[in-house]
CSV table of C-alpha atoms and ligand atoms in Angstrom, one decimal:
chain,number,residue,atom,x,y,z
A,13,MET,CA,33.8,31.9,14.6
A,14,SER,CA,35.4,29.0,13.3
A,15,SER,CA,39.7,29.2,12.8
A,16,GLN,CA,39.4,27.7,9.6
A,17,PRO,CA,41.4,29.7,7.0
A,18,PHE,CA,39.6,31.0,3.6
A,19,VAL,CA,41.4,30.1,0.7
A,20,LEU,CA,41.5,31.3,-2.4
A,21,ALA,CA,42.5,29.7,-5.6
A,22,GLY,CA,41.4,29.9,-9.7
A,23,VAL,CA,42.5,29.5,-13.3
A,24,MET,CA,44.4,31.8,-15.0
A,25,GLY,CA,43.8,31.8,-19.2
A,26,HIS,CA,42.7,33.8,-21.9
A,27,PRO,CA,40.2,33.3,-22.6
A,28,VAL,CA,39.0,31.5,-19.1
A,29,ALA,CA,35.2,31.8,-19.5
A,30,HIS,CA,34.6,28.1,-20.7
A,31,SER,CA,37.0,26.5,-18.1
A,32,ARG,CA,34.5,23.9,-16.3
A,33,SER,CA,37.7,23.9,-13.3
A,34,PRO,CA,35.5,26.2,-11.1
A,35,VAL,CA,32.7,23.9,-11.2
A,36,ILE,CA,35.2,20.8,-9.9
A,37,HIS,CA,36.8,23.1,-7.3
A,38,ASN,CA,34.3,24.6,-6.2
A,39,HIS,CA,32.0,21.4,-6.0
A,40,TRP,CA,34.9,19.7,-3.7
A,41,ILE,CA,35.2,23.3,-1.5
A,42,GLU,CA,31.2,22.8,-0.5
A,43,GLN,CA,31.6,18.7,-0.1
A,44,TYR,CA,33.7,19.0,2.3
A,45,LYS,CA,32.7,22.4,4.0
A,46,LEU,CA,35.5,23.9,3.8
A,47,LYS,CA,36.1,27.7,3.3
A,48,GLY,CA,37.3,29.3,0.4
A,49,ALA,CA,36.8,30.1,-3.3
A,50,TYR,CA,37.9,29.2,-6.7
A,51,VAL,CA,37.6,31.8,-9.2
A,52,LEU,CA,38.4,32.7,-12.9
A,53,LEU,CA,41.4,34.6,-13.6
A,54,PRO,CA,41.4,36.0,-17.0
A,55,VAL,CA,44.4,37.2,-17.3
A,56,ASP,CA,46.1,38.7,-21.3
A,57,PRO,CA,49.4,37.4,-22.1
A,58,ALA,CA,50.9,40.6,-22.0
A,59,ASN,CA,50.2,40.6,-18.2
A,60,LEU,CA,50.9,37.4,-17.5
A,61,GLN,CA,54.1,37.9,-14.9
A,62,ASP,CA,52.4,40.5,-13.3
A,63,GLY,CA,49.0,38.9,-12.8
A,64,LEU,CA,51.3,35.8,-11.4
A,65,ARG,CA,53.5,37.7,-9.1
A,66,GLY,CA,49.9,39.0,-7.7
A,67,LEU,CA,48.9,35.6,-6.4
A,68,ARG,CA,51.3,36.4,-3.5
A,69,ALA,CA,50.1,39.7,-3.2
A,70,LEU,CA,46.8,38.9,-2.9
A,71,GLY,CA,47.0,35.7,-0.6
A,72,PHE,CA,46.5,33.2,-3.1
A,73,ALA,CA,47.0,29.3,-2.5
A,74,GLY,CA,47.7,29.1,-5.9
A,75,CYS,CA,46.1,28.4,-9.3
A,76,ASN,CA,45.8,26.7,-12.4
A,77,VAL,CA,47.5,27.9,-15.8
A,78,THR,CA,45.5,27.2,-19.1
A,79,LEU,CA,46.0,28.4,-22.8
A,80,PRO,CA,47.9,30.1,-23.4
A,81,HIS,CA,50.3,30.6,-20.5
A,82,LYS,CA,51.3,26.8,-19.6
A,83,ILE,CA,54.8,27.6,-21.5
A,84,GLU,CA,55.3,31.6,-20.2
A,85,ALA,CA,54.5,30.8,-16.9
A,86,MET,CA,57.1,28.8,-16.1
A,87,LYS,CA,59.5,31.3,-16.0
A,88,ALA,CA,58.2,33.0,-13.3
A,89,MET,CA,58.3,30.0,-11.3
A,90,ASP,CA,60.7,29.5,-8.5
A,91,TRP,CA,61.1,25.9,-8.5
A,92,VAL,CA,58.9,23.5,-11.2
A,93,HIS,CA,58.9,20.1,-10.8
A,94,PRO,CA,60.8,17.8,-12.9
A,95,VAL,CA,58.1,16.5,-14.5
A,96,ALA,CA,56.8,19.5,-15.6
A,97,LYS,CA,60.0,20.7,-16.7
A,98,GLN,CA,60.0,17.1,-19.0
A,99,MET,CA,57.0,18.4,-20.4
A,100,GLY,CA,58.2,21.7,-20.4
A,101,ALA,CA,54.7,22.8,-19.4
A,102,ILE,CA,53.2,23.9,-16.4
A,103,ASN,CA,49.3,23.5,-15.0
A,104,THR,CA,49.6,24.0,-10.9
A,105,ILE,CA,51.3,26.4,-9.1
A,106,VAL,CA,51.0,26.7,-5.4
A,107,VAL,CA,52.3,29.4,-3.4
A,108,GLN,CA,54.4,28.6,-0.8
A,109,PRO,CA,54.5,29.8,2.7
A,110,ASP,CA,57.2,32.2,2.2
A,111,GLY,CA,55.3,33.4,-1.3
A,112,ALA,CA,57.6,31.1,-3.9
A,113,LEU,CA,55.7,29.9,-6.3
A,114,HIS,CA,56.6,26.3,-7.3
A,115,GLY,CA,54.8,25.0,-10.8
A,116,PHE,CA,53.5,21.2,-11.4
A,117,ASN,CA,52.3,19.7,-14.4
A,118,ASN,CA,49.3,17.3,-13.4
A,119,ASP,CA,47.9,16.9,-16.6
A,120,GLY,CA,49.8,13.3,-17.0
A,121,PHE,CA,49.3,11.6,-14.1
A,122,GLY,CA,45.1,13.1,-14.7
A,123,TYR,CA,45.4,11.4,-18.2
A,124,ILE,CA,46.8,8.1,-16.4
A,125,GLN,CA,45.0,7.6,-13.6
A,126,SER,CA,41.8,7.8,-15.9
A,127,ILE,CA,43.2,4.9,-18.2
A,128,LYS,CA,43.5,2.9,-14.5
A,129,ASP,CA,39.9,3.9,-13.3
A,130,ALA,CA,38.3,2.4,-16.3
A,131,LYS,CA,40.8,-0.3,-16.4
A,132,ALA,CA,42.4,-1.4,-13.0
A,133,ASP,CA,44.6,-4.1,-15.1
A,134,TRP,CA,45.7,-1.5,-17.4
A,135,GLN,CA,49.4,-1.8,-18.5
A,136,ALA,CA,51.0,0.7,-20.0
A,137,ASN,CA,53.7,-2.0,-22.0
A,138,ALA,CA,50.8,-4.5,-22.8
A,139,GLY,CA,51.4,-3.8,-26.7
A,140,PRO,CA,51.8,-0.6,-29.2
A,141,ILE,CA,49.8,2.2,-28.4
A,142,THR,CA,49.0,4.1,-31.0
A,143,VAL,CA,48.8,8.1,-30.7
A,144,ILE,CA,47.0,10.6,-33.1
A,145,GLY,CA,48.2,14.6,-32.8
A,146,ALA,CA,51.3,16.0,-31.3
A,147,GLY,CA,50.0,19.3,-29.9
A,148,GLY,CA,50.0,20.1,-25.9
A,149,ALA,CA,47.6,17.2,-25.0
A,150,ALA,CA,50.0,14.7,-26.9
A,151,ARG,CA,53.2,16.3,-25.0
A,152,ALA,CA,51.3,15.2,-21.4
A,153,ILE,CA,50.2,11.5,-23.0
A,154,VAL,CA,53.1,10.6,-24.6
A,155,LEU,CA,55.1,11.5,-21.7
A,156,SER,CA,53.1,9.7,-19.1
A,157,LEU,CA,52.9,6.5,-21.3
A,158,ILE,CA,56.7,6.4,-21.7
A,159,ASN,CA,57.0,7.3,-17.7
A,160,GLU,CA,54.6,3.9,-17.0
A,161,GLY,CA,56.5,1.7,-19.2
A,162,ALA,CA,54.9,2.0,-22.9
A,163,LYS,CA,57.7,0.5,-25.0
A,164,GLU,CA,56.8,1.1,-28.2
A,165,ILE,CA,54.2,4.2,-28.9
A,166,ARG,CA,53.2,5.0,-33.1
A,167,LEU,CA,53.0,8.6,-33.1
A,168,THR,CA,51.3,10.7,-36.3
A,169,ASN,CA,50.5,13.8,-36.8
A,170,ARG,CA,48.9,16.2,-39.6
A,171,THR,CA,52.0,18.4,-39.4
A,172,PRO,CA,54.9,15.6,-39.3
A,173,GLY,CA,57.5,17.8,-37.9
A,174,LYS,CA,55.8,18.4,-34.8
A,175,ALA,CA,55.6,14.5,-34.3
A,176,GLN,CA,59.2,13.9,-35.1
A,177,ALA,CA,60.2,16.8,-32.2
A,178,LEU,CA,58.1,15.1,-29.9
A,179,ALA,CA,60.0,11.7,-31.0
A,180,ASP,CA,63.8,13.6,-30.7
A,181,GLU,CA,63.2,14.8,-27.7
A,182,PHE,CA,61.2,11.8,-25.7
A,183,GLY,CA,63.5,9.4,-26.9
A,184,PRO,CA,63.3,5.8,-29.0
A,185,ALA,CA,59.7,4.5,-27.5
A,186,VAL,CA,58.2,7.3,-30.1
A,187,LYS,CA,58.1,6.0,-33.5
A,188,VAL,CA,56.7,8.5,-35.6
A,189,LEU,CA,54.4,7.4,-38.8
A,190,SER,CA,53.2,9.8,-41.9
A,191,TRP,CA,49.9,10.9,-41.4
A,192,SER,CA,49.0,8.3,-44.6
A,193,GLU,CA,50.0,5.5,-42.3
A,194,ARG,CA,47.5,6.2,-39.5
A,195,HIS,CA,44.8,4.1,-40.8
A,196,ASP,CA,47.6,0.8,-40.8
A,197,ALA,CA,49.0,2.4,-37.0
A,198,LEU,CA,46.3,0.6,-35.8
A,199,SER,CA,47.4,-3.1,-36.4
A,200,GLY,CA,48.5,-5.0,-33.5
A,201,VAL,CA,47.7,-2.0,-30.7
A,202,ALA,CA,47.0,-2.5,-27.2
A,203,MET,CA,45.8,1.1,-27.3
A,204,LEU,CA,44.5,3.6,-29.5
A,205,VAL,CA,44.7,7.5,-28.1
A,206,ASN,CA,43.1,10.9,-29.9
A,207,THR,CA,44.4,14.0,-29.1
A,208,THR,CA,43.6,16.3,-31.7
A,209,ASN,CA,40.9,18.3,-31.6
A,210,GLN,CA,38.7,16.1,-34.2
A,211,GLY,CA,35.5,15.5,-33.0
A,212,MET,CA,35.0,17.9,-30.4
A,213,HIS,CA,32.6,19.9,-30.6
A,214,GLY,CA,32.4,22.5,-33.5
A,215,GLN,CA,35.0,20.3,-35.5
A,216,PRO,CA,34.6,17.7,-38.0
A,217,LYS,CA,35.3,13.8,-36.9
A,218,LEU,CA,38.6,12.4,-36.7
A,219,ASP,CA,39.4,11.0,-40.3
A,220,LEU,CA,40.5,7.1,-39.4
A,221,ASP,CA,39.4,4.0,-40.6
A,222,LEU,CA,39.0,1.5,-37.7
A,223,LYS,CA,39.2,-1.8,-40.0
A,224,GLN,CA,42.7,-3.0,-38.6
A,225,LEU,CA,41.9,-1.9,-34.4
A,226,PRO,CA,41.9,-4.6,-32.5
A,227,THR,CA,38.6,-5.3,-30.8
A,228,THR,CA,40.9,-5.7,-28.2
A,229,ALA,CA,42.2,-2.4,-28.3
A,230,LEU,CA,41.6,0.2,-25.4
A,231,VAL,CA,40.3,3.4,-27.0
A,232,SER,CA,40.8,6.7,-25.5
A,233,ASP,CA,39.8,10.0,-26.2
A,234,ALA,CA,41.6,13.4,-24.8
A,235,ILE,CA,38.2,15.3,-26.2
A,236,TYR,CA,35.3,15.6,-23.0
A,237,ILE,CA,32.7,18.0,-24.9
A,238,PRO,CA,31.4,16.0,-26.3
A,239,LEU,CA,31.6,13.2,-23.7
A,240,GLU,CA,31.5,10.2,-26.8
A,241,THR,CA,33.1,11.7,-29.7
A,242,PRO,CA,31.9,10.2,-33.0
A,243,LEU,CA,35.9,7.9,-32.4
A,244,LEU,CA,34.5,6.6,-29.1
A,245,THR,CA,30.8,5.6,-30.7
A,246,GLU,CA,32.2,4.1,-33.5
A,247,SER,CA,34.7,2.0,-31.3
A,248,ARG,CA,32.0,1.2,-28.6
A,249,LEU,CA,29.6,-0.2,-31.8
A,250,ARG,CA,32.6,-2.6,-32.7
A,251,GLY,CA,33.4,-3.9,-29.0
A,252,ASN,CA,36.3,-1.7,-28.2
A,253,LYS,CA,36.3,-0.6,-24.6
A,254,VAL,CA,36.4,3.2,-24.5
A,255,VAL,CA,37.7,5.7,-22.2
A,256,ASN,CA,36.2,10.1,-22.9
A,257,GLY,CA,38.4,12.9,-21.3
A,258,LEU,CA,36.7,13.9,-18.5
A,259,GLY,CA,38.4,11.3,-16.3
A,260,MET,CA,41.9,13.4,-17.3
A,261,LEU,CA,40.4,16.5,-16.7
A,262,LEU,CA,39.3,15.7,-13.1
A,263,ASN,CA,41.9,13.7,-12.4
A,264,GLN,CA,44.3,16.7,-12.7
A,265,ALA,CA,42.8,18.4,-10.5
A,266,ARG,CA,42.5,16.1,-7.6
A,267,PRO,CA,46.3,16.8,-6.5
A,268,ALA,CA,46.0,20.5,-6.9
A,269,PHE,CA,43.1,20.4,-5.2
A,270,GLN,CA,44.7,19.0,-2.6
A,271,ALA,CA,47.9,21.3,-2.3
A,272,TRP,CA,45.6,24.0,-1.5
A,273,PHE,CA,42.8,23.3,0.4
A,274,GLY,CA,44.5,20.2,2.1
A,275,VAL,CA,42.0,17.6,0.9
A,276,LEU,CA,42.4,14.8,-1.6
A,277,PRO,CA,39.3,15.0,-3.0
A,278,GLU,CA,36.9,12.2,-4.8
A,279,ILE,CA,35.6,11.9,-7.9
A,280,THR,CA,32.2,10.8,-7.0
A,281,PRO,CA,28.7,10.5,-9.4
A,282,ALA,CA,27.7,13.9,-7.9
A,283,LEU,CA,30.7,15.6,-9.4
A,284,HIS,CA,30.4,14.3,-12.7
A,285,LYS,CA,26.4,15.2,-12.3
A,286,ALA,CA,27.9,18.8,-11.4
A,287,ILE,CA,30.1,18.2,-14.8
A,288,ALA,CA,27.4,17.4,-17.1
A,289,ALA,CA,25.1,19.9,-16.4
A,290,THR,CA,27.5,22.7,-17.8
A,291,PHE,CA,27.5,20.8,-21.6
B,86,LIG,P1,47.0,21.6,-29.6
B,86,LIG,O1,48.2,22.0,-28.8
B,86,LIG,O2,46.1,23.1,-30.3
B,86,LIG,O3,47.3,20.3,-30.9
B,86,LIG,C1,46.0,20.2,-31.5
B,86,LIG,C2,46.4,18.8,-32.4
B,86,LIG,O4,45.0,19.0,-33.2
B,86,LIG,C3,47.3,18.9,-33.0
B,86,LIG,O5,48.3,17.6,-33.0
B,86,LIG,C4,47.0,19.1,-35.0
B,86,LIG,O6,47.7,18.8,-35.8
B,86,LIG,C5,45.6,18.8,-34.3
B,86,LIG,N1,44.5,18.9,-35.2
B,86,LIG,C6,44.0,19.8,-35.4
B,86,LIG,N2,43.1,19.9,-36.8
B,86,LIG,C7,43.7,18.8,-37.1
B,86,LIG,C8,42.5,18.5,-38.3
B,86,LIG,N3,42.1,19.3,-38.9
B,86,LIG,N4,43.0,17.2,-38.6
B,86,LIG,C9,43.8,16.7,-38.4
B,86,LIG,N5,44.6,17.1,-36.8
B,86,LIG,C10,44.3,18.0,-36.5
B,86,LIG,O7,45.8,21.3,-29.2
B,86,LIG,P2,46.1,20.3,-27.6
B,86,LIG,O8,46.0,21.8,-26.3
B,86,LIG,O9,46.8,19.3,-27.5
B,86,LIG,O10,44.2,19.8,-27.3
B,86,LIG,C11,43.7,18.7,-28.2
B,86,LIG,C12,42.5,18.5,-27.7
B,86,LIG,O11,42.9,17.8,-26.4
B,86,LIG,C13,41.2,19.0,-27.6
B,86,LIG,O12,40.3,18.8,-27.8
B,86,LIG,C14,41.1,19.1,-26.6
B,86,LIG,O13,40.1,19.6,-25.4
B,86,LIG,C15,41.6,18.0,-25.5
B,86,LIG,N6,42.5,17.9,-24.1
B,86,LIG,C16,42.0,17.9,-23.4
B,86,LIG,C17,42.0,18.1,-21.8
B,86,LIG,C18,41.7,16.9,-21.0
B,86,LIG,O14,41.8,17.1,-19.9
B,86,LIG,N7,41.3,16.1,-21.2
B,86,LIG,C19,43.3,18.4,-21.5
B,86,LIG,C20,43.9,19.1,-22.7
B,86,LIG,C21,43.6,19.0,-24.3
B,86,LIG,P3,48.5,20.1,-36.4
B,86,LIG,O15,49.6,20.3,-35.4
B,86,LIG,O16,48.8,19.4,-38.0
B,86,LIG,O17,48.3,20.9,-36.3
């Protein structure tokens, strides 16, 4: 009998049935011939703290946390990584050998890595970056762009107060523009990022006029269902390089898998195929 331990991990959310994370992690468990399982952990917000304490008792190596638990789960952590503290949210928990719970946020890492995977010579300070939206995804993306050296981020959101709150928190690199200025905000940019849900399956397309967007600009969309949003289709057809949100999802999973299973996994065409089969 092999002495390889059976490792348990999962994703805690509410609802959580739609999560693609089990497909990703179970694909890697099989690929690397490990013993373990990655399961769905549907936990009602009222039971979150009990659920997190239960990780130790049930012998979990850790778990991902997704909506609506990303902020509240921080309270149960014994230690939180500085980047997760900056983001004010965690997406990964690693149970330590002594049972302590450590919280991480790999969303920003996943985002930056997905951009570098698409454009190896990408530089955050190559020119102004316009970010549309100021929700949870924007928080992770804006902060990671600043940490990568972005000097000017033009931030615009339908609800301006939320964009202003991010600017107040993240400092002078973030310049808030009103929602009506979003079309003009594309002039001279090196990059455009959509972090809203507009263009996602079941939602209308993002209302944005690309006339002023240089064709040299990189266009990225956090959305991965569909893989190509109307924004990305329109950008691609006018000659812009485009990056969809799947790379962010896949790349944020890599350090978590490594922490739980001890292997830094690769993103392969077979993994892309396994995910595409779920859409
Ligand atoms: P969220 O916190 O709820 O933020 C939603 C954002 O969309 C807000 O900026 C909101 O503006 C904006 N919005 C909603 N309806 C709008 C409308 N009709 N017109 C203009 N703006 C509108 O959600 P989130 O967690 O940031 O997620 C946003 C998107 O990113 C989702 O599609 C999600 O799937 C995707 N995402 C992808 C990844 C990945 O790994 N690729 C990770 C996280 C999220 P207001 O502030 O005005 O409401």
